Amino acid sequence: MKDDKTDPDHEGEDAVTEDEAAVSGDAATLGEAQEETDGGSAEHSAERDLEAELAAAQDAALRAQADAVNMQRRSEQEIEKARKFALERFCGDLLSVVDNLERALESAGDDQGIASLLEGIELTRKGLMDVLVKYGVESVDPMGEPFDPETAQAMSMVEQPDAEPNSVIGVMQKGYTLNGRLLRPAMVMVAKAPSE
């Protein structure tokens, strides 16, 4: 009997067996490579998902930071506005005192018997106005200017041939502003064109 190894018929079988082993080895390697590719694909997909979540979280953090900055800015503006106009009602009430002092001075005329009293009233009025001006109150006296409904209230219209139509020809009561905002409109008489 011959050795199987030298038998030419068995040589072909060995070659086939080696080829089959090589093919199944390649298949196993291919299967492992496929598993690695699938695993790599899953890892890549998970990485993309994490990057997307990170980008969304960073965007949310930036938006939250911007909201906080805007809220702080709004709060500061509201505090500043409240500070500026907190005196509005108080100053409005003091204006009636100023009006009364001015009326007292106007009604006294040139009576020399009360000259020292009038001087005291004038000093009181001036001191009160200085304090009001210190806190942002300014008077609006539109005498001779065109009528502005934003700062004045027309109490009457009078024909005045020598005055420009729609101009202020008399101020019955001064107006006042507080930090540029109208506190009280001036009460005025307005000229109208003569009727023909």
PDB file of C-alpha atoms in Angstrom:
ATOM      1  CA  MET A   1       0.000   0.000   0.000  1.00  0.00           C
ATOM      2  CA  LYS A   2       1.141   3.416  -0.771  1.00  0.00           C
ATOM      3  CA  ASP A   3       1.367   6.241   1.602  1.00  0.00           C
ATOM      4  CA  ASP A   4      -1.682   8.528   1.312  1.00  0.00           C
ATOM      5  CA  LYS A   5       0.536  11.496   1.127  1.00  0.00           C
ATOM      6  CA  THR A   6       2.162  10.375  -2.067  1.00  0.00           C
ATOM      7  CA  ASP A   7      -1.011   9.192  -3.677  1.00  0.00           C
ATOM      8  CA  PRO A   8      -1.881  11.580  -6.473  1.00  0.00           C
ATOM      9  CA  ASP A   9      -5.605  11.048  -5.881  1.00  0.00           C
ATOM     10  CA  HIS A  10      -5.236  12.094  -2.270  1.00  0.00           C
ATOM     11  CA  GLU A  11      -3.101  15.043  -3.226  1.00  0.00           C
ATOM     12  CA  GLY A  12      -6.091  16.626  -4.942  1.00  0.00           C
ATOM     13  CA  GLU A  13      -8.232  15.983  -1.909  1.00  0.00           C
ATOM     14  CA  ASP A  14      -5.632  17.599   0.319  1.00  0.00           C
ATOM     15  CA  ALA A  15      -5.516  20.567  -2.004  1.00  0.00           C
ATOM     16  CA  VAL A  16      -9.301  20.833  -1.914  1.00  0.00           C
ATOM     17  CA  THR A  17      -9.255  20.532   1.851  1.00  0.00           C
ATOM     18  CA  GLU A  18      -6.624  23.248   2.081  1.00  0.00           C
ATOM     19  CA  ASP A  19      -8.652  25.457  -0.294  1.00  0.00           C
ATOM     20  CA  GLU A  20     -11.779  24.850   1.760  1.00  0.00           C
ATOM     21  CA  ALA A  21      -9.843  25.703   4.895  1.00  0.00           C
ATOM     22  CA  ALA A  22      -8.559  28.857   3.246  1.00  0.00           C
ATOM     23  CA  VAL A  23     -12.050  29.816   2.081  1.00  0.00           C
ATOM     24  CA  SER A  24     -13.591  29.129   5.468  1.00  0.00           C
ATOM     25  CA  GLY A  25     -10.673  31.010   7.078  1.00  0.00           C
ATOM     26  CA  ASP A  26     -11.354  33.906   4.712  1.00  0.00           C
ATOM     27  CA  ALA A  27     -15.051  33.712   5.551  1.00  0.00           C
ATOM     28  CA  ALA A  28     -14.255  33.767   9.254  1.00  0.00           C
ATOM     29  CA  THR A  29     -11.949  36.725   8.732  1.00  0.00           C
ATOM     30  CA  LEU A  30     -14.600  38.403   6.602  1.00  0.00           C
ATOM     31  CA  GLY A  31     -17.196  37.726   9.308  1.00  0.00           C
ATOM     32  CA  GLU A  32     -14.908  39.202  11.943  1.00  0.00           C
ATOM     33  CA  ALA A  33     -14.222  42.195   9.693  1.00  0.00           C
ATOM     34  CA  GLN A  34     -17.967  42.606   9.136  1.00  0.00           C
ATOM     35  CA  GLU A  35     -18.543  42.467  12.887  1.00  0.00           C
ATOM     36  CA  GLU A  36     -15.786  45.049  13.387  1.00  0.00           C
ATOM     37  CA  THR A  37     -17.321  47.244  10.672  1.00  0.00           C
ATOM     38  CA  ASP A  38     -20.761  46.910  12.239  1.00  0.00           C
ATOM     39  CA  GLY A  39     -19.261  47.643  15.642  1.00  0.00           C
ATOM     40  CA  GLY A  40     -17.319  50.571  14.165  1.00  0.00           C
ATOM     41  CA  SER A  41     -20.484  51.816  12.496  1.00  0.00           C
ATOM     42  CA  ALA A  42     -22.364  51.604  15.779  1.00  0.00           C
ATOM     43  CA  GLU A  43     -19.518  53.380  17.555  1.00  0.00           C
ATOM     44  CA  HIS A  44     -19.449  56.049  14.831  1.00  0.00           C
ATOM     45  CA  SER A  45     -23.222  56.483  15.075  1.00  0.00           C
ATOM     46  CA  ALA A  46     -23.044  56.757  18.860  1.00  0.00           C
ATOM     47  CA  GLU A  47     -20.223  59.284  18.512  1.00  0.00           C
ATOM     48  CA  ARG A  48     -22.312  61.380  16.096  1.00  0.00           C
ATOM     49  CA  ASP A  49     -25.261  61.220  18.487  1.00  0.00           C
ATOM     50  CA  LEU A  50     -23.081  62.359  21.371  1.00  0.00           C
ATOM     51  CA  GLU A  51     -21.651  65.203  19.269  1.00  0.00           C
ATOM     52  CA  ALA A  52     -25.179  66.298  18.337  1.00  0.00           C
ATOM     53  CA  GLU A  53     -26.234  66.195  21.999  1.00  0.00           C
ATOM     54  CA  LEU A  54     -23.121  68.176  22.954  1.00  0.00           C
ATOM     55  CA  ALA A  55     -23.866  70.805  20.291  1.00  0.00           C
ATOM     56  CA  ALA A  56     -27.479  71.058  21.489  1.00  0.00           C
ATOM     57  CA  ALA A  57     -26.339  71.388  25.110  1.00  0.00           C
ATOM     58  CA  GLN A  58     -23.795  74.068  24.175  1.00  0.00           C
ATOM     59  CA  ASP A  59     -26.482  75.941  22.214  1.00  0.00           C
ATOM     60  CA  ALA A  60     -28.872  75.717  25.163  1.00  0.00           C
ATOM     61  CA  ALA A  61     -26.135  76.967  27.504  1.00  0.00           C
ATOM     62  CA  LEU A  62     -25.405  79.941  25.216  1.00  0.00           C
ATOM     63  CA  ARG A  63     -29.105  80.775  25.001  1.00  0.00           C
ATOM     64  CA  ALA A  64     -29.467  80.556  28.775  1.00  0.00           C
ATOM     65  CA  GLN A  65     -26.441  82.800  29.215  1.00  0.00           C
ATOM     66  CA  ALA A  66     -27.856  85.327  26.718  1.00  0.00           C
ATOM     67  CA  ASP A  67     -31.224  85.222  28.506  1.00  0.00           C
ATOM     68  CA  ALA A  68     -29.502  85.871  31.830  1.00  0.00           C
ATOM     69  CA  VAL A  69     -27.594  88.840  30.388  1.00  0.00           C
ATOM     70  CA  ASN A  70     -30.786  90.251  28.839  1.00  0.00           C
ATOM     71  CA  MET A  71     -32.698  89.784  32.092  1.00  0.00           C
ATOM     72  CA  GLN A  72     -29.958  91.547  34.039  1.00  0.00           C
ATOM     73  CA  ARG A  73     -29.938  94.425  31.527  1.00  0.00           C
ATOM     74  CA  ARG A  74     -33.752  94.733  31.708  1.00  0.00           C
ATOM     75  CA  SER A  75     -33.636  94.686  35.512  1.00  0.00           C
ATOM     76  CA  GLU A  76     -31.008  97.420  35.560  1.00  0.00           C
ATOM     77  CA  GLN A  77     -33.088  99.534  33.154  1.00  0.00           C
ATOM     78  CA  GLU A  78     -36.234  99.032  35.237  1.00  0.00           C
ATOM     79  CA  ILE A  79     -34.379  99.940  38.427  1.00  0.00           C
ATOM     80  CA  GLU A  80     -32.977 103.063  36.775  1.00  0.00           C
ATOM     81  CA  LYS A  81     -36.421 103.990  35.463  1.00  0.00           C
ATOM     82  CA  ALA A  82     -37.991 103.399  38.884  1.00  0.00           C
ATOM     83  CA  ARG A  83     -35.288 105.513  40.519  1.00  0.00           C
ATOM     84  CA  LYS A  84     -35.815 108.344  38.023  1.00  0.00           C
ATOM     85  CA  PHE A  85     -39.575 108.401  38.307  1.00  0.00           C
ATOM     86  CA  ALA A  86     -40.113 107.364  41.930  1.00  0.00           C
ATOM     87  CA  LEU A  87     -40.452 111.038  42.795  1.00  0.00           C
ATOM     88  CA  GLU A  88     -43.116 111.649  40.149  1.00  0.00           C
ATOM     89  CA  ARG A  89     -46.153 111.669  42.456  1.00  0.00           C
ATOM     90  CA  PHE A  90     -44.312 113.512  45.235  1.00  0.00           C
ATOM     91  CA  CYS A  91     -43.048 116.205  42.872  1.00  0.00           C
ATOM     92  CA  GLY A  92     -46.495 116.498  41.313  1.00  0.00           C
ATOM     93  CA  ASP A  93     -47.936 117.216  44.752  1.00  0.00           C
ATOM     94  CA  LEU A  94     -45.254 119.829  45.462  1.00  0.00           C
ATOM     95  CA  LEU A  95     -46.138 121.686  42.264  1.00  0.00           C
ATOM     96  CA  SER A  96     -49.400 122.856  43.832  1.00  0.00           C
ATOM     97  CA  VAL A  97     -47.309 124.467  46.600  1.00  0.00           C
ATOM     98  CA  VAL A  98     -45.190 126.230  43.967  1.00  0.00           C
ATOM     99  CA  ASP A  99     -48.374 127.400  42.210  1.00  0.00           C
ATOM    100  CA  ASN A 100     -49.778 128.813  45.465  1.00  0.00           C
ATOM    101  CA  LEU A 101     -46.546 130.669  46.224  1.00  0.00           C
ATOM    102  CA  GLU A 102     -46.538 132.162  42.712  1.00  0.00           C
ATOM    103  CA  ARG A 103     -50.202 133.213  43.050  1.00  0.00           C
ATOM    104  CA  ALA A 104     -49.410 134.880  46.386  1.00  0.00           C
ATOM    105  CA  LEU A 105     -46.627 136.872  44.742  1.00  0.00           C
ATOM    106  CA  GLU A 106     -48.849 137.892  41.807  1.00  0.00           C
ATOM    107  CA  SER A 107     -51.816 138.927  43.962  1.00  0.00           C
ATOM    108  CA  ALA A 108     -49.736 141.062  46.340  1.00  0.00           C
ATOM    109  CA  GLY A 109     -48.709 143.495  43.621  1.00  0.00           C
ATOM    110  CA  ASP A 110     -46.488 146.349  44.803  1.00  0.00           C
ATOM    111  CA  ASP A 111     -47.860 146.752  48.334  1.00  0.00           C
ATOM    112  CA  GLN A 112     -44.905 148.109  50.330  1.00  0.00           C
ATOM    113  CA  GLY A 113     -46.499 147.186  53.651  1.00  0.00           C
ATOM    114  CA  ILE A 114     -45.895 143.497  53.002  1.00  0.00           C
ATOM    115  CA  ALA A 115     -42.613 143.827  51.094  1.00  0.00           C
ATOM    116  CA  SER A 116     -40.673 141.750  53.622  1.00  0.00           C
ATOM    117  CA  LEU A 117     -43.399 139.075  53.567  1.00  0.00           C
ATOM    118  CA  LEU A 118     -43.260 138.970  49.757  1.00  0.00           C
ATOM    119  CA  GLU A 119     -39.486 138.652  49.913  1.00  0.00           C
ATOM    120  CA  GLY A 120     -39.860 135.649  52.236  1.00  0.00           C
ATOM    121  CA  ILE A 121     -42.440 134.065  49.921  1.00  0.00           C
ATOM    122  CA  GLU A 122     -40.128 134.591  46.932  1.00  0.00           C
ATOM    123  CA  LEU A 123     -37.174 133.051  48.770  1.00  0.00           C
ATOM    124  CA  THR A 124     -39.338 130.073  49.772  1.00  0.00           C
ATOM    125  CA  ARG A 125     -40.547 129.612  46.172  1.00  0.00           C
ATOM    126  CA  LYS A 126     -36.997 129.883  44.835  1.00  0.00           C
ATOM    127  CA  GLY A 127     -35.652 127.403  47.431  1.00  0.00           C
ATOM    128  CA  LEU A 128     -38.402 124.917  46.624  1.00  0.00           C
ATOM    129  CA  MET A 129     -37.750 125.257  42.882  1.00  0.00           C
ATOM    130  CA  ASP A 130     -33.989 124.775  43.422  1.00  0.00           C
ATOM    131  CA  VAL A 131     -34.685 121.488  45.217  1.00  0.00           C
ATOM    132  CA  LEU A 132     -37.086 120.359  42.475  1.00  0.00           C
ATOM    133  CA  VAL A 133     -34.537 121.237  39.764  1.00  0.00           C
ATOM    134  CA  LYS A 134     -31.876 119.287  41.684  1.00  0.00           C
ATOM    135  CA  TYR A 135     -34.055 116.171  41.317  1.00  0.00           C
ATOM    136  CA  GLY A 136     -34.774 116.674  37.610  1.00  0.00           C
ATOM    137  CA  VAL A 137     -37.915 118.845  37.607  1.00  0.00           C
ATOM    138  CA  GLU A 138     -37.912 121.601  34.986  1.00  0.00           C
ATOM    139  CA  SER A 139     -40.588 124.142  34.173  1.00  0.00           C
ATOM    140  CA  VAL A 140     -42.265 124.339  30.768  1.00  0.00           C
ATOM    141  CA  ASP A 141     -43.145 127.929  29.850  1.00  0.00           C
ATOM    142  CA  PRO A 142     -44.180 127.960  26.179  1.00  0.00           C
ATOM    143  CA  MET A 143     -45.038 131.694  26.013  1.00  0.00           C
ATOM    144  CA  GLY A 144     -44.662 132.966  22.432  1.00  0.00           C
ATOM    145  CA  GLU A 145     -43.862 129.529  21.026  1.00  0.00           C
ATOM    146  CA  PRO A 146     -46.021 127.480  18.642  1.00  0.00           C
ATOM    147  CA  PHE A 147     -48.618 125.417  20.526  1.00  0.00           C
ATOM    148  CA  ASP A 148     -47.350 121.897  21.254  1.00  0.00           C
ATOM    149  CA  PRO A 149     -50.066 119.493  22.446  1.00  0.00           C
ATOM    150  CA  GLU A 150     -47.348 117.206  23.861  1.00  0.00           C
ATOM    151  CA  THR A 151     -46.358 119.748  26.524  1.00  0.00           C
ATOM    152  CA  ALA A 152     -49.322 122.128  26.766  1.00  0.00           C
ATOM    153  CA  GLN A 153     -53.077 122.047  27.163  1.00  0.00           C
ATOM    154  CA  ALA A 154     -55.081 124.733  25.336  1.00  0.00           C
ATOM    155  CA  MET A 155     -57.588 126.270  27.734  1.00  0.00           C
ATOM    156  CA  SER A 156     -58.914 128.808  25.247  1.00  0.00           C
ATOM    157  CA  MET A 157     -58.341 130.186  21.766  1.00  0.00           C
ATOM    158  CA  VAL A 158     -58.333 133.949  21.336  1.00  0.00           C
ATOM    159  CA  GLU A 159     -58.274 136.049  18.170  1.00  0.00           C
ATOM    160  CA  GLN A 160     -55.029 137.980  18.242  1.00  0.00           C
ATOM    161  CA  PRO A 161     -54.245 139.925  15.066  1.00  0.00           C
ATOM    162  CA  ASP A 162     -50.623 140.666  15.991  1.00  0.00           C
ATOM    163  CA  ALA A 163     -49.799 137.062  17.027  1.00  0.00           C
ATOM    164  CA  GLU A 164     -48.967 134.122  14.828  1.00  0.00           C
ATOM    165  CA  PRO A 165     -51.976 131.763  14.583  1.00  0.00           C
ATOM    166  CA  ASN A 166     -51.644 128.656  16.766  1.00  0.00           C
ATOM    167  CA  SER A 167     -49.006 130.265  18.986  1.00  0.00           C
ATOM    168  CA  VAL A 168     -49.161 130.550  22.769  1.00  0.00           C
ATOM    169  CA  ILE A 169     -50.200 134.061  23.850  1.00  0.00           C
ATOM    170  CA  GLY A 170     -50.745 133.438  27.545  1.00  0.00           C
ATOM    171  CA  VAL A 171     -49.724 130.913  30.198  1.00  0.00           C
ATOM    172  CA  MET A 172     -52.309 130.366  32.937  1.00  0.00           C
ATOM    173  CA  GLN A 173     -50.274 127.681  34.692  1.00  0.00           C
ATOM    174  CA  LYS A 174     -46.724 126.524  33.977  1.00  0.00           C
ATOM    175  CA  GLY A 175     -46.072 122.950  32.989  1.00  0.00           C
ATOM    176  CA  TYR A 176     -43.301 120.768  34.390  1.00  0.00           C
ATOM    177  CA  THR A 177     -41.213 117.782  33.326  1.00  0.00           C
ATOM    178  CA  LEU A 178     -39.395 115.238  35.479  1.00  0.00           C
ATOM    179  CA  ASN A 179     -36.215 113.907  33.861  1.00  0.00           C
ATOM    180  CA  GLY A 180     -37.590 114.789  30.424  1.00  0.00           C
ATOM    181  CA  ARG A 181     -40.981 113.157  31.027  1.00  0.00           C
ATOM    182  CA  LEU A 182     -44.052 115.375  31.228  1.00  0.00           C
ATOM    183  CA  LEU A 183     -45.182 115.754  34.818  1.00  0.00           C
ATOM    184  CA  ARG A 184     -47.885 118.324  34.172  1.00  0.00           C
ATOM    185  CA  PRO A 185     -48.820 120.115  30.932  1.00  0.00           C
ATOM    186  CA  ALA A 186     -48.826 123.902  30.802  1.00  0.00           C
ATOM    187  CA  MET A 187     -52.295 125.469  30.647  1.00  0.00           C
ATOM    188  CA  VAL A 188     -52.222 128.053  27.888  1.00  0.00           C
ATOM    189  CA  MET A 189     -54.214 130.450  25.712  1.00  0.00           C
ATOM    190  CA  VAL A 190     -53.628 129.968  22.003  1.00  0.00           C
ATOM    191  CA  ALA A 191     -53.935 132.596  19.265  1.00  0.00           C
ATOM    192  CA  LYS A 192     -56.270 131.900  16.401  1.00  0.00           C
ATOM    193  CA  ALA A 193     -56.438 133.628  13.064  1.00  0.00           C
ATOM    194  CA  PRO A 194     -58.890 136.555  12.983  1.00  0.00           C
ATOM    195  CA  SER A 195     -62.183 135.682  11.328  1.00  0.00           C
ATOM    196  CA  GLU A 196     -62.967 137.795   8.309  1.00  0.00           C
TER     197      GLU A 196
END
